[in-house]
Short mmCIF file of N, CA, C and O in Angstrom, two decimals:
data_model
loop_
_atom_site.label_atom_id
_atom_site.label_comp_id
_atom_site.label_asym_id
_atom_site.label_seq_id
_atom_site.Cartn_x
_atom_site.Cartn_y
_atom_site.Cartn_z
N MET A 1 90.09 -161.89 -24.08
CA MET A 1 90.81 -161.23 -25.08
C MET A 1 92.15 -160.46 -24.47
O MET A 1 92.06 -159.99 -23.38
N VAL A 2 93.23 -160.80 -25.28
CA VAL A 2 94.42 -160.19 -24.72
C VAL A 2 94.64 -158.94 -25.36
O VAL A 2 94.49 -158.79 -26.62
N HIS A 3 94.97 -157.90 -24.66
CA HIS A 3 95.31 -156.57 -24.98
C HIS A 3 96.77 -156.50 -25.07
O HIS A 3 97.34 -156.38 -24.00
N THR A 4 97.48 -156.22 -26.24
CA THR A 4 98.70 -156.06 -26.30
C THR A 4 99.05 -154.53 -26.58
O THR A 4 98.33 -153.91 -27.43
N THR A 5 99.88 -154.16 -25.81
CA THR A 5 100.24 -152.67 -25.81
C THR A 5 101.49 -152.54 -26.85
O THR A 5 102.29 -153.30 -27.09
N HIS A 6 101.57 -151.28 -27.49
CA HIS A 6 102.71 -150.92 -28.25
C HIS A 6 102.69 -149.56 -28.27
O HIS A 6 101.84 -148.88 -27.86
N GLY A 7 103.92 -148.82 -28.50
CA GLY A 7 103.99 -147.61 -28.75
C GLY A 7 105.37 -147.03 -28.29
O GLY A 7 106.40 -147.86 -27.96
N LEU A 8 105.57 -145.68 -28.34
CA LEU A 8 106.85 -145.04 -28.08
C LEU A 8 106.51 -143.95 -26.89
O LEU A 8 105.66 -143.10 -27.03
N SER A 9 107.28 -143.97 -25.92
CA SER A 9 107.31 -142.78 -25.07
C SER A 9 108.66 -142.10 -25.23
O SER A 9 109.71 -142.71 -25.55
N ILE A 10 108.57 -140.75 -25.04
CA ILE A 10 109.76 -140.03 -25.40
C ILE A 10 110.01 -138.89 -24.20
O ILE A 10 109.03 -138.32 -23.68
N GLY A 11 111.38 -138.84 -23.98
CA GLY A 11 111.65 -137.69 -23.08
C GLY A 11 112.73 -136.99 -23.72
O GLY A 11 113.67 -137.41 -24.40
N LEU A 12 112.82 -135.59 -23.54
CA LEU A 12 113.70 -134.85 -24.30
C LEU A 12 114.18 -133.69 -23.40
O LEU A 12 113.19 -132.83 -22.81
N GLU A 13 115.45 -133.65 -22.90
CA GLU A 13 116.03 -132.48 -22.17
C GLU A 13 116.91 -131.69 -23.01
O GLU A 13 117.70 -132.31 -23.84
N ARG A 14 116.94 -130.39 -22.85
CA ARG A 14 117.89 -129.60 -23.59
C ARG A 14 118.68 -128.69 -22.63
O ARG A 14 118.38 -128.08 -21.67
N ALA A 15 119.99 -128.56 -22.91
CA ALA A 15 120.80 -127.69 -22.24
C ALA A 15 121.77 -127.02 -23.32
O ALA A 15 122.55 -127.54 -23.92
N GLY A 16 121.42 -125.79 -23.74
CA GLY A 16 121.93 -125.02 -24.85
C GLY A 16 121.68 -125.89 -26.13
O GLY A 16 120.44 -126.08 -26.51
N ARG A 17 122.75 -126.35 -26.87
CA ARG A 17 122.43 -126.97 -28.09
C ARG A 17 122.77 -128.58 -27.87
O ARG A 17 122.65 -129.28 -28.77
N GLU A 18 122.86 -128.90 -26.65
CA GLU A 18 122.92 -130.26 -26.08
C GLU A 18 121.53 -130.94 -25.81
O GLU A 18 120.93 -130.34 -24.95
N PHE A 19 121.24 -132.08 -26.31
CA PHE A 19 119.94 -132.71 -26.02
C PHE A 19 120.22 -134.13 -25.39
O PHE A 19 121.29 -134.80 -25.87
N PHE A 20 119.48 -134.49 -24.45
CA PHE A 20 119.33 -135.86 -24.03
C PHE A 20 117.91 -136.44 -24.47
O PHE A 20 116.99 -135.87 -23.92
N LEU A 21 118.01 -137.48 -25.32
CA LEU A 21 116.82 -137.98 -25.90
C LEU A 21 116.55 -139.42 -25.33
O LEU A 21 117.53 -140.15 -25.35
N LYS A 22 115.46 -139.63 -24.64
CA LYS A 22 115.31 -140.92 -24.10
C LYS A 22 113.96 -141.60 -24.77
O LYS A 22 112.84 -140.79 -24.72
N LEU A 23 114.10 -142.69 -25.38
CA LEU A 23 112.96 -143.19 -26.09
C LEU A 23 112.73 -144.75 -25.56
O LEU A 23 113.75 -145.38 -25.26
N LYS A 24 111.58 -144.92 -25.13
CA LYS A 24 111.11 -146.39 -24.64
C LYS A 24 110.14 -146.93 -25.80
O LYS A 24 109.12 -146.36 -26.02
N ALA A 25 110.41 -148.10 -26.32
CA ALA A 25 109.60 -148.69 -27.22
C ALA A 25 109.19 -149.88 -26.80
O ALA A 25 109.80 -150.71 -26.13
N VAL A 26 107.83 -150.09 -26.97
CA VAL A 26 107.07 -151.35 -26.41
C VAL A 26 106.20 -151.91 -27.63
O VAL A 26 105.64 -151.30 -28.35
N GLY A 27 106.33 -153.28 -27.66
CA GLY A 27 105.65 -154.10 -28.59
C GLY A 27 106.11 -154.01 -29.89
O GLY A 27 107.42 -153.74 -30.25
N THR A 28 105.20 -153.81 -31.03
CA THR A 28 105.48 -153.87 -32.33
C THR A 28 105.21 -152.30 -32.77
O THR A 28 103.95 -152.00 -32.71
N LEU A 29 106.06 -151.63 -33.22
CA LEU A 29 105.89 -150.20 -33.49
C LEU A 29 105.21 -150.14 -34.93
O LEU A 29 105.46 -150.89 -35.84
N THR A 30 104.27 -149.14 -34.97
CA THR A 30 103.56 -148.96 -36.31
C THR A 30 103.90 -147.57 -36.88
O THR A 30 104.63 -146.72 -36.25
N HIS A 31 103.39 -147.52 -38.20
CA HIS A 31 103.62 -146.29 -38.85
C HIS A 31 102.93 -145.02 -38.20
O HIS A 31 103.40 -143.89 -38.05
N ASP A 32 101.77 -145.37 -37.53
CA ASP A 32 101.03 -144.24 -36.76
C ASP A 32 101.82 -143.76 -35.58
O ASP A 32 101.78 -142.53 -35.20
N ASP A 33 102.63 -144.73 -34.88
CA ASP A 33 103.50 -144.28 -33.71
C ASP A 33 104.48 -143.20 -34.42
O ASP A 33 104.83 -142.14 -33.57
N TYR A 34 105.05 -143.34 -35.55
CA TYR A 34 105.98 -142.49 -36.04
C TYR A 34 105.37 -141.17 -36.66
O TYR A 34 106.04 -140.19 -36.53
N LYS A 35 104.19 -141.22 -36.90
CA LYS A 35 103.43 -140.13 -37.33
C LYS A 35 103.27 -138.94 -36.33
O LYS A 35 103.14 -137.85 -36.37
N ILE A 36 103.29 -139.54 -34.97
CA ILE A 36 103.22 -138.82 -33.88
C ILE A 36 104.66 -138.36 -33.22
O ILE A 36 104.72 -137.13 -33.05
N ILE A 37 105.55 -139.25 -33.38
CA ILE A 37 106.86 -138.82 -32.74
C ILE A 37 107.87 -138.22 -33.51
O ILE A 37 108.45 -137.28 -33.23
N THR A 38 107.70 -138.36 -34.85
CA THR A 38 108.62 -137.87 -35.77
C THR A 38 108.42 -136.22 -35.88
O THR A 38 109.53 -135.58 -35.80
N PRO A 39 107.30 -135.73 -35.75
CA PRO A 39 107.20 -134.28 -35.88
C PRO A 39 107.69 -133.63 -34.41
O PRO A 39 108.31 -132.44 -34.37
N MET A 40 107.58 -134.29 -33.39
CA MET A 40 107.95 -134.05 -32.00
C MET A 40 109.69 -133.72 -32.11
O MET A 40 110.24 -132.80 -31.65
N ILE A 41 110.22 -134.78 -32.63
CA ILE A 41 111.69 -134.77 -32.69
C ILE A 41 112.19 -133.73 -33.65
O ILE A 41 113.10 -132.90 -33.36
N ASN A 42 111.58 -133.69 -34.80
CA ASN A 42 111.93 -132.80 -35.81
C ASN A 42 111.88 -131.28 -35.35
O ASN A 42 112.82 -130.50 -35.54
N SER A 43 110.70 -131.02 -34.54
CA SER A 43 110.57 -129.74 -34.08
C SER A 43 111.58 -129.33 -33.02
O SER A 43 112.13 -128.22 -33.04
N ALA A 44 111.93 -130.07 -32.13
CA ALA A 44 112.72 -129.94 -30.97
C ALA A 44 114.27 -129.60 -31.48
O ALA A 44 114.83 -128.72 -31.11
N LEU A 45 114.63 -130.52 -32.57
CA LEU A 45 116.09 -130.35 -32.96
C LEU A 45 116.12 -129.27 -33.94
O LEU A 45 117.12 -128.73 -34.22
N GLY A 46 115.10 -129.08 -34.67
CA GLY A 46 115.01 -127.95 -35.68
C GLY A 46 115.16 -126.49 -35.10
O GLY A 46 115.55 -125.62 -35.84
N GLU A 47 114.89 -126.41 -34.07
CA GLU A 47 114.96 -125.17 -33.30
C GLU A 47 116.50 -124.70 -33.00
O GLU A 47 116.59 -123.40 -32.63
N VAL A 48 117.37 -125.59 -32.93
CA VAL A 48 118.73 -125.37 -32.53
C VAL A 48 119.60 -125.36 -33.80
O VAL A 48 119.67 -126.50 -34.47
N LYS A 49 120.53 -124.55 -33.83
CA LYS A 49 121.68 -124.72 -34.99
C LYS A 49 122.64 -125.71 -34.56
O LYS A 49 123.16 -125.56 -33.29
N HIS A 50 122.85 -126.79 -35.30
CA HIS A 50 123.96 -127.64 -34.90
C HIS A 50 123.65 -128.47 -33.63
O HIS A 50 124.72 -128.34 -32.75
N PRO A 51 122.57 -129.01 -33.37
CA PRO A 51 122.24 -129.73 -32.06
C PRO A 51 123.19 -130.96 -31.95
O PRO A 51 123.63 -131.59 -32.96
N VAL A 52 123.42 -131.20 -30.72
CA VAL A 52 124.31 -132.38 -30.31
C VAL A 52 123.36 -133.22 -29.55
O VAL A 52 122.89 -132.72 -28.55
N VAL A 53 123.21 -134.49 -29.90
CA VAL A 53 122.30 -135.43 -29.31
C VAL A 53 122.78 -136.68 -28.73
O VAL A 53 123.59 -137.49 -29.41
N ASN A 54 122.63 -136.88 -27.46
CA ASN A 54 122.84 -138.35 -26.91
C ASN A 54 121.64 -138.88 -26.65
O ASN A 54 120.60 -138.31 -26.26
N ALA A 55 121.43 -140.32 -27.05
CA ALA A 55 120.15 -140.93 -26.94
C ALA A 55 120.25 -141.99 -26.17
O ALA A 55 121.22 -142.90 -26.36
N LEU A 56 119.16 -142.42 -25.40
CA LEU A 56 119.11 -143.67 -24.56
C LEU A 56 117.73 -144.39 -25.35
O LEU A 56 116.83 -143.76 -25.14
N ILE A 57 118.00 -145.45 -25.92
CA ILE A 57 116.90 -146.14 -26.38
C ILE A 57 116.44 -147.43 -25.61
O ILE A 57 117.48 -148.30 -25.50
N ASP A 58 115.40 -147.35 -24.94
CA ASP A 58 115.11 -148.71 -24.05
C ASP A 58 114.21 -149.48 -24.99
O ASP A 58 112.96 -149.38 -25.21
N GLY A 59 114.80 -150.72 -25.48
CA GLY A 59 114.24 -151.68 -26.35
C GLY A 59 113.82 -152.89 -25.60
O GLY A 59 113.58 -153.86 -26.10
N SER A 60 113.88 -152.87 -24.11
CA SER A 60 113.69 -153.99 -23.36
C SER A 60 112.38 -154.64 -23.65
O SER A 60 112.19 -155.79 -23.44
N GLU A 61 111.28 -153.81 -23.99
CA GLU A 61 110.02 -154.40 -24.29
C GLU A 61 109.60 -154.29 -25.86
O GLU A 61 108.50 -154.53 -26.22
N LEU A 62 110.60 -154.03 -26.71
CA LEU A 62 110.38 -153.91 -28.03
C LEU A 62 110.34 -155.29 -28.78
O LEU A 62 111.19 -155.93 -28.55
N GLU A 63 109.38 -155.58 -29.52
CA GLU A 63 109.16 -156.80 -30.26
C GLU A 63 109.56 -156.57 -31.69
O GLU A 63 110.17 -157.53 -32.33
N GLY A 64 109.54 -155.43 -32.20
CA GLY A 64 109.97 -154.93 -33.75
C GLY A 64 109.06 -154.12 -34.20
O GLY A 64 108.43 -153.21 -33.51
N TRP A 65 109.31 -153.89 -35.49
CA TRP A 65 108.48 -152.75 -36.39
C TRP A 65 107.51 -153.49 -37.38
O TRP A 65 108.01 -154.51 -37.94
N GLU A 66 106.45 -152.83 -37.66
CA GLU A 66 105.81 -153.08 -39.05
C GLU A 66 106.82 -152.61 -39.99
O GLU A 66 107.47 -151.72 -39.82
N LEU A 67 106.67 -153.12 -41.24
CA LEU A 67 107.62 -152.65 -42.43
C LEU A 67 107.67 -151.23 -42.61
O LEU A 67 108.67 -150.69 -42.71
N ARG A 68 106.44 -150.66 -42.74
CA ARG A 68 106.50 -149.16 -42.96
C ARG A 68 107.10 -148.35 -41.82
O ARG A 68 107.79 -147.32 -42.00
N ALA A 69 106.80 -148.87 -40.52
CA ALA A 69 107.46 -148.18 -39.31
C ALA A 69 108.86 -148.39 -39.39
O ALA A 69 109.65 -147.34 -39.05
N ALA A 70 109.39 -149.49 -39.78
CA ALA A 70 110.89 -149.69 -40.02
C ALA A 70 111.55 -148.66 -40.79
O ALA A 70 112.53 -147.99 -40.63
N TRP A 71 110.73 -148.31 -42.06
CA TRP A 71 111.30 -147.39 -42.98
C TRP A 71 111.07 -145.98 -42.18
O TRP A 71 112.05 -145.12 -42.51
N ASP A 72 110.07 -145.74 -41.64
CA ASP A 72 109.85 -144.43 -40.86
C ASP A 72 111.16 -144.10 -39.87
O ASP A 72 111.67 -143.20 -39.89
N ASP A 73 111.46 -145.33 -39.24
CA ASP A 73 112.64 -145.20 -38.30
C ASP A 73 114.05 -144.88 -39.07
O ASP A 73 114.75 -144.08 -38.51
N PHE A 74 114.22 -145.60 -40.08
CA PHE A 74 115.27 -145.22 -40.87
C PHE A 74 115.48 -143.88 -41.39
O PHE A 74 116.37 -143.08 -41.35
N LYS A 75 114.29 -143.38 -41.84
CA LYS A 75 114.21 -142.05 -42.48
C LYS A 75 114.48 -140.96 -41.28
O LYS A 75 115.19 -140.07 -41.57
N LEU A 76 113.91 -141.16 -40.11
CA LEU A 76 114.14 -140.28 -38.95
C LEU A 76 115.63 -140.26 -38.64
O LEU A 76 116.24 -139.20 -38.51
N GLY A 77 116.33 -141.44 -38.42
CA GLY A 77 117.65 -141.50 -38.19
C GLY A 77 118.53 -140.99 -39.36
O GLY A 77 119.45 -140.29 -38.91
N ALA A 78 118.15 -141.14 -40.58
CA ALA A 78 119.06 -140.53 -41.50
C ALA A 78 118.89 -139.12 -41.62
O ALA A 78 119.87 -138.22 -41.83
N LYS A 79 117.69 -138.50 -41.22
CA LYS A 79 117.49 -136.98 -41.33
C LYS A 79 118.34 -136.34 -40.21
O LYS A 79 119.10 -135.33 -40.50
N HIS A 80 118.56 -137.10 -39.09
CA HIS A 80 119.35 -136.35 -38.04
C HIS A 80 120.65 -137.06 -37.78
O HIS A 80 121.22 -136.95 -36.83
N SER A 81 121.16 -137.85 -38.84
CA SER A 81 122.38 -138.68 -38.51
C SER A 81 123.56 -137.86 -37.96
O SER A 81 124.33 -138.47 -37.23
N LYS A 82 123.74 -136.67 -38.43
CA LYS A 82 124.89 -136.02 -38.20
C LYS A 82 124.90 -135.36 -36.74
O LYS A 82 125.71 -134.88 -36.09
N GLU A 83 123.63 -135.27 -36.15
CA GLU A 83 123.46 -134.73 -34.86
C GLU A 83 123.61 -135.68 -33.84
O GLU A 83 123.85 -135.13 -32.62
N PHE A 84 123.73 -136.89 -34.00
CA PHE A 84 123.80 -137.87 -32.78
C PHE A 84 125.35 -137.98 -32.41
O PHE A 84 126.19 -138.36 -33.21
N LYS A 85 125.42 -137.90 -31.28
CA LYS A 85 126.87 -137.94 -30.70
C LYS A 85 127.09 -139.29 -30.06
O LYS A 85 128.04 -140.17 -30.57
N LYS A 86 126.19 -139.88 -29.32
CA LYS A 86 126.08 -141.19 -28.82
C LYS A 86 124.63 -141.68 -28.77
O LYS A 86 123.70 -141.01 -28.32
N VAL A 87 124.65 -143.01 -29.13
CA VAL A 87 123.26 -143.62 -29.03
C VAL A 87 123.43 -145.03 -28.28
O VAL A 87 124.22 -145.76 -28.78
N ALA A 88 122.83 -145.07 -27.04
CA ALA A 88 122.96 -146.31 -26.38
C ALA A 88 121.59 -147.03 -26.46
O ALA A 88 120.57 -146.56 -26.22
N ILE A 89 121.69 -148.37 -26.89
CA ILE A 89 120.55 -149.21 -26.95
C ILE A 89 120.61 -150.11 -25.77
O ILE A 89 121.44 -151.04 -25.85
N TYR A 90 119.52 -150.06 -25.16
CA TYR A 90 119.41 -151.01 -23.86
C TYR A 90 118.34 -152.07 -24.31
O TYR A 90 117.24 -151.69 -24.65
N GLY A 91 118.64 -153.41 -24.39
CA GLY A 91 117.82 -154.26 -24.69
C GLY A 91 117.98 -155.74 -24.04
O GLY A 91 118.99 -155.87 -23.14
N ASN A 92 117.35 -156.66 -24.79
CA ASN A 92 117.72 -158.11 -24.20
C ASN A 92 117.47 -159.05 -25.30
O ASN A 92 117.23 -160.34 -24.90
N LYS A 93 117.62 -158.64 -26.64
CA LYS A 93 117.52 -159.53 -27.72
C LYS A 93 118.76 -159.52 -28.58
O LYS A 93 119.23 -158.45 -28.92
N GLU A 94 119.12 -160.48 -29.11
CA GLU A 94 120.47 -160.60 -30.09
C GLU A 94 120.29 -159.64 -31.27
O GLU A 94 121.15 -159.06 -31.59
N TRP A 95 119.04 -159.59 -31.79
CA TRP A 95 118.84 -158.81 -33.00
C TRP A 95 118.99 -157.34 -32.62
O TRP A 95 119.26 -156.43 -33.38
N GLN A 96 118.80 -156.78 -31.43
CA GLN A 96 118.89 -155.43 -30.98
C GLN A 96 120.56 -155.28 -31.12
O GLN A 96 120.97 -154.08 -31.26
N ALA A 97 121.35 -156.12 -30.60
CA ALA A 97 122.76 -155.95 -30.63
C ALA A 97 123.31 -155.86 -32.14
O ALA A 97 124.08 -154.90 -32.34
N ARG A 98 122.56 -156.57 -32.93
CA ARG A 98 122.88 -156.42 -34.38
C ARG A 98 122.55 -154.96 -34.94
O ARG A 98 123.30 -154.39 -35.73
N MET A 99 121.41 -154.54 -34.52
CA MET A 99 121.02 -153.15 -34.80
C MET A 99 121.93 -152.16 -34.50
O MET A 99 122.13 -151.16 -35.33
N ALA A 100 122.58 -152.17 -33.35
CA ALA A 100 123.31 -151.26 -32.91
C ALA A 100 124.60 -151.24 -33.80
O ALA A 100 125.16 -150.09 -34.15
N LYS A 101 125.22 -152.30 -34.22
CA LYS A 101 126.19 -152.49 -35.06
C LYS A 101 125.99 -151.73 -36.45
O LYS A 101 126.70 -151.08 -36.97
N ILE A 102 124.75 -152.03 -36.93
CA ILE A 102 124.28 -151.54 -38.25
C ILE A 102 124.21 -150.06 -38.00
O ILE A 102 124.50 -149.21 -39.02
N GLY A 103 123.46 -149.52 -36.90
CA GLY A 103 123.34 -148.22 -36.74
C GLY A 103 124.55 -147.29 -36.80
O GLY A 103 124.66 -146.24 -37.26
N ASN A 104 125.95 -147.88 -36.58
CA ASN A 104 127.01 -147.28 -36.58
C ASN A 104 127.35 -146.87 -38.11
O ASN A 104 128.12 -145.94 -38.43
N TRP A 105 126.80 -147.62 -39.13
CA TRP A 105 126.95 -147.26 -40.57
C TRP A 105 126.27 -146.04 -40.91
O TRP A 105 126.53 -145.37 -41.94
N PHE A 106 125.06 -145.69 -40.12
CA PHE A 106 124.24 -144.64 -40.57
C PHE A 106 124.32 -143.35 -39.81
O PHE A 106 123.71 -142.41 -40.33
N ILE A 107 124.91 -143.24 -38.67
CA ILE A 107 124.90 -142.07 -38.02
C ILE A 107 126.51 -141.67 -37.71
O ILE A 107 127.36 -142.60 -37.61
N SER A 108 126.76 -140.34 -37.56
CA SER A 108 128.07 -139.82 -37.44
C SER A 108 128.66 -140.29 -36.06
O SER A 108 129.95 -140.30 -35.99
N GLY A 109 127.83 -140.52 -35.01
CA GLY A 109 128.36 -140.66 -33.69
C GLY A 109 128.55 -142.20 -33.48
O GLY A 109 128.54 -142.95 -34.47
N GLU A 110 128.57 -142.62 -32.22
CA GLU A 110 128.76 -143.96 -31.73
C GLU A 110 127.46 -144.65 -31.34
O GLU A 110 126.52 -143.86 -30.73
N VAL A 111 127.29 -145.77 -31.74
CA VAL A 111 126.11 -146.56 -31.23
C VAL A 111 126.60 -147.91 -30.45
O VAL A 111 127.49 -148.54 -31.07
N GLN A 112 126.11 -147.98 -29.30
CA GLN A 112 126.57 -149.10 -28.67
C GLN A 112 125.30 -149.79 -27.95
O GLN A 112 124.27 -149.11 -27.61
N TYR A 113 125.42 -151.06 -27.83
CA TYR A 113 124.25 -152.03 -27.25
C TYR A 113 124.64 -152.29 -25.82
O TYR A 113 125.71 -152.81 -25.51
N PHE A 114 123.68 -152.33 -24.94
CA PHE A 114 123.82 -152.80 -23.40
C PHE A 114 122.74 -153.66 -23.05
O PHE A 114 121.44 -153.46 -23.51
N GLU A 115 123.06 -154.51 -22.13
CA GLU A 115 121.85 -155.42 -21.52
C GLU A 115 121.70 -154.85 -20.18
O GLU A 115 120.77 -155.51 -19.51
N ASN A 116 122.30 -153.85 -19.88
CA ASN A 116 122.20 -153.18 -18.52
C ASN A 116 121.81 -151.65 -18.65
O ASN A 116 122.82 -151.06 -19.26
N ALA A 117 120.78 -151.16 -18.19
CA ALA A 117 120.43 -149.76 -18.32
C ALA A 117 121.37 -148.83 -17.67
O ALA A 117 121.76 -147.85 -18.24
N THR A 118 121.98 -149.19 -16.50
CA THR A 118 122.86 -148.35 -15.74
C THR A 118 124.11 -148.27 -16.68
O THR A 118 124.69 -147.18 -16.64
N ALA A 119 124.54 -149.35 -17.05
CA ALA A 119 125.83 -149.26 -17.97
C ALA A 119 125.67 -148.35 -19.23
O ALA A 119 126.49 -147.66 -19.52
N ALA A 120 124.43 -148.44 -19.80
CA ALA A 120 124.02 -147.53 -20.95
C ALA A 120 124.22 -146.14 -20.43
O ALA A 120 124.76 -145.23 -21.37
N ILE A 121 123.60 -145.79 -19.60
CA ILE A 121 123.50 -144.37 -19.04
C ILE A 121 124.94 -143.88 -18.75
O ILE A 121 125.30 -142.79 -18.89
N ASP A 122 125.74 -144.81 -17.90
CA ASP A 122 127.09 -144.48 -17.55
C ASP A 122 127.80 -144.04 -18.83
O ASP A 122 128.65 -143.24 -18.88
N TRP A 123 127.79 -144.95 -19.78
CA TRP A 123 128.56 -144.69 -21.05
C TRP A 123 128.16 -143.42 -21.82
O TRP A 123 128.98 -142.60 -22.19
N LEU A 124 126.86 -142.97 -21.79
CA LEU A 124 126.40 -141.87 -22.32
C LEU A 124 126.95 -140.63 -21.54
O LEU A 124 127.28 -139.58 -22.09
N ASP A 125 127.20 -140.76 -20.17
CA ASP A 125 127.62 -139.72 -19.40
C ASP A 125 129.18 -139.48 -19.44
O ASP A 125 129.66 -138.42 -18.98
N GLU A 126 129.88 -140.47 -20.21
CA GLU A 126 131.41 -140.25 -20.10
C GLU A 126 131.74 -139.01 -20.95
O GLU A 126 131.20 -138.77 -22.01
#
């Protein structure tokens, strides 16, 4: 029997009203994954007036989303769209690069795709 893992790990650092959000997505994400992570993000960002968020999304082990989870992801991004300053997507698949371009339509900050984690972090630190 092959056991396939999936899920999200999250790291969140705060300095004043600035946040650094790090997400690592593995496998195929589900609605249940978002039922856990959405309240965490909403709670952290909801405590600060006008939060500013830089995010690193590690999609190097991401295979995709279940349909309902994709909708959950869109809703979460839409709710906090004005709070994101920069989002770096680190991955290794062509569809992830396309996602980064589409992400620019929905958030007020910048979204860029990287195939190198160090380059992604350097861009966030600029």
